[in-house]
PDB file of C-alpha atoms in Angstrom:
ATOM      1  CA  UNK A 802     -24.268 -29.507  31.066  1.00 92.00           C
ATOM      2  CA  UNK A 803     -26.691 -31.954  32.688  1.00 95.00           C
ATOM      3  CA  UNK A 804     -27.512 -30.002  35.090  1.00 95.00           C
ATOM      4  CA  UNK A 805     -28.320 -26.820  33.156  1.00 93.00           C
ATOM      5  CA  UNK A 806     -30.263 -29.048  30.918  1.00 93.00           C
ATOM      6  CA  UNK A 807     -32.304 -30.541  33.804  1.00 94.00           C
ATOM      7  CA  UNK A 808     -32.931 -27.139  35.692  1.00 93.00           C
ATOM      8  CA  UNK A 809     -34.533 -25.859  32.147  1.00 93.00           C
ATOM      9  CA  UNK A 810     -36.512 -28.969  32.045  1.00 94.00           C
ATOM     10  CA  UNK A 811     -37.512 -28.583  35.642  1.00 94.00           C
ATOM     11  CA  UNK A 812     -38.712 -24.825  35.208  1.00 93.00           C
ATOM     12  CA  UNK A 813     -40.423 -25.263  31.916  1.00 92.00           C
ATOM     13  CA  UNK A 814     -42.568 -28.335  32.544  1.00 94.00           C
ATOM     14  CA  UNK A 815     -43.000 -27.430  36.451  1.00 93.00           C
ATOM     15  CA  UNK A 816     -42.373 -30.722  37.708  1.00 94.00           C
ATOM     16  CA  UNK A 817     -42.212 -31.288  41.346  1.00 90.00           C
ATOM     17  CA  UNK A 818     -41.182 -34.204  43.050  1.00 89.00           C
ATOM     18  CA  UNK A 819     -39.735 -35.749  40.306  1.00 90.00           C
ATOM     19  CA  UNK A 820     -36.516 -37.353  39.342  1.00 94.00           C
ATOM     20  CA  UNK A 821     -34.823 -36.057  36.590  1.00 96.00           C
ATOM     21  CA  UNK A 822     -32.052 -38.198  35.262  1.00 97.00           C
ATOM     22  CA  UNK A 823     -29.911 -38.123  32.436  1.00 97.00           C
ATOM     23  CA  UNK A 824     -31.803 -41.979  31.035  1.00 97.00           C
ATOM     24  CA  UNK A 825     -35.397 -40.021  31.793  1.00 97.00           C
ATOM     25  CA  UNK A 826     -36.976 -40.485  28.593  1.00 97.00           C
ATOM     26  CA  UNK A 827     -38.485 -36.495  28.047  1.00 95.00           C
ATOM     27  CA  UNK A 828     -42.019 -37.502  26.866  1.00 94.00           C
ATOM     28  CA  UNK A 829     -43.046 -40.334  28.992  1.00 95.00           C
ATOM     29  CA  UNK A 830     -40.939 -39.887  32.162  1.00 96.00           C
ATOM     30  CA  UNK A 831     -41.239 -36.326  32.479  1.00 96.00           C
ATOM     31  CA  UNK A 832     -44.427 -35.728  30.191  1.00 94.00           C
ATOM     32  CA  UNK A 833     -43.325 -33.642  27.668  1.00 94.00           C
ATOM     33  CA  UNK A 834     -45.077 -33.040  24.467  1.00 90.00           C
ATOM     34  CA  UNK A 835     -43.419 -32.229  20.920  1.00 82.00           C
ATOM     35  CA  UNK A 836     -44.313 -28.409  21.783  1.00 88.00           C
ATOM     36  CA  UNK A 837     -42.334 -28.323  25.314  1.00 91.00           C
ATOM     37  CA  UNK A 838     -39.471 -29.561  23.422  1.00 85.00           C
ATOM     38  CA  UNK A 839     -39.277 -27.265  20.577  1.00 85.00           C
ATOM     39  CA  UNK A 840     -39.619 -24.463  23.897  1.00 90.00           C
ATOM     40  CA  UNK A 841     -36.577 -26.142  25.555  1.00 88.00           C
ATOM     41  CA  UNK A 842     -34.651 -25.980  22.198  1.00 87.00           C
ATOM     42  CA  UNK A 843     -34.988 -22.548  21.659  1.00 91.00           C
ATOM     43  CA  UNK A 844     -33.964 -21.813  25.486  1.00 93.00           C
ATOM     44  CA  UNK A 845     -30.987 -24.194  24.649  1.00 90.00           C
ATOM     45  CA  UNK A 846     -30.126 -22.245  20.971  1.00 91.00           C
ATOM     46  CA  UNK A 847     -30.554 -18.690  23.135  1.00 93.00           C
ATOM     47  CA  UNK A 848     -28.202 -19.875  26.141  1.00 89.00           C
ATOM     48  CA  UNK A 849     -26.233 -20.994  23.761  1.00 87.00           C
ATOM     49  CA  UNK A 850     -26.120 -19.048  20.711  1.00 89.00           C
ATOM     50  CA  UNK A 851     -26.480 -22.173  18.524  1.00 89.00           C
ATOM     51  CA  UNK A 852     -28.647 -23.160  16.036  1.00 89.00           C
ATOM     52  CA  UNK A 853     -30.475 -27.012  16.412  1.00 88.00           C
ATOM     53  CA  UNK A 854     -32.243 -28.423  13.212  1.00 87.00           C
ATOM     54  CA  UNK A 855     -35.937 -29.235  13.767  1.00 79.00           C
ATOM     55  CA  UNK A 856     -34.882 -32.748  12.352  1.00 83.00           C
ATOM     56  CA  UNK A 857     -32.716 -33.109  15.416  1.00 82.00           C
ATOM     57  CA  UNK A 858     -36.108 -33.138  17.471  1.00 79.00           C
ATOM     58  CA  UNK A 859     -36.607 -36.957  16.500  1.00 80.00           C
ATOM     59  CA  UNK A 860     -33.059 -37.642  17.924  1.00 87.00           C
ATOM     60  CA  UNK A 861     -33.603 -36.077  21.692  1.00 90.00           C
ATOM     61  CA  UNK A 862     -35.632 -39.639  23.312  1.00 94.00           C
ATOM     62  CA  UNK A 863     -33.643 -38.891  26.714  1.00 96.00           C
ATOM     63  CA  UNK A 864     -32.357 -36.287  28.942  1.00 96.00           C
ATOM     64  CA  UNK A 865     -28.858 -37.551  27.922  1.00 97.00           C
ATOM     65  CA  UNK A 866     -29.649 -37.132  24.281  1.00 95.00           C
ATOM     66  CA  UNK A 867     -30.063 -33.516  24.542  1.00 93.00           C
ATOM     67  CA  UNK A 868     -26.792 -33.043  26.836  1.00 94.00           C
ATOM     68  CA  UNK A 869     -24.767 -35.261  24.105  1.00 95.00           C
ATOM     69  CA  UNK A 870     -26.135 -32.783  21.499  1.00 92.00           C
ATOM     70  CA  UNK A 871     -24.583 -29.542  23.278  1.00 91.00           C
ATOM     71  CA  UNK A 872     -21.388 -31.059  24.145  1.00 92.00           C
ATOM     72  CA  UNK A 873     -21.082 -32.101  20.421  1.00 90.00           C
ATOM     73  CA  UNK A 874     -21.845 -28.426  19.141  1.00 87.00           C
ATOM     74  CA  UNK A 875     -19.229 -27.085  22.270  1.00 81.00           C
ATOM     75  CA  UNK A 876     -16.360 -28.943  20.147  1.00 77.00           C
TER      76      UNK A 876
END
C-alpha cells in the first residue's frame, strides 16, 4: 500500500530527487498544499472505490497516515 501511495504522491506533485518515506510529513517534506491532498484523495477513493470524509484531511500529517487509512477501510 505504501508504495502505491508514494508512486501517486510522486506523479501528482512531480517531485524528483526526493525521498519519499512513510514518516515524510506531506506538506512540509514533500510540499504539498491542502489542494494536492484533496487531488490525492480522490485518486485514492477512485483506485479504490471508497469514500474518505473531508474531515479525515486533518488526520493525514504523514505518508504513513494515509497508508494506515486504506488498510483500515481494506478490513
Amino acid at each position: 500500500m505504501f508504495e502505491e501511495v508514494k508512486e501517486i504522491l510522486i506523479r501528482q506533485l512531480r517531485l524528483k530527487n526526493v525521498e519519499v518515506r512513510p514518516d515524510s510529513n506531506i506538506k512540509e517534506d514533500l510540499g504539498a498544499d491542502s489542494v494536492d491532498i484533496l487531488q490525492l484523495l480522490m485518486t485514492l477513493e477512485e483506485e479504490h472505490g471508497i469514500v474518505i470524509p473531508d474531515e479525515k484531511l486533518a488526520n493525514f500529517v504523514i505518508v504513513q497516515d494515509v497508508v494506515d487509512y486504506l488498510e483500515e477501510q481494506k478490513k
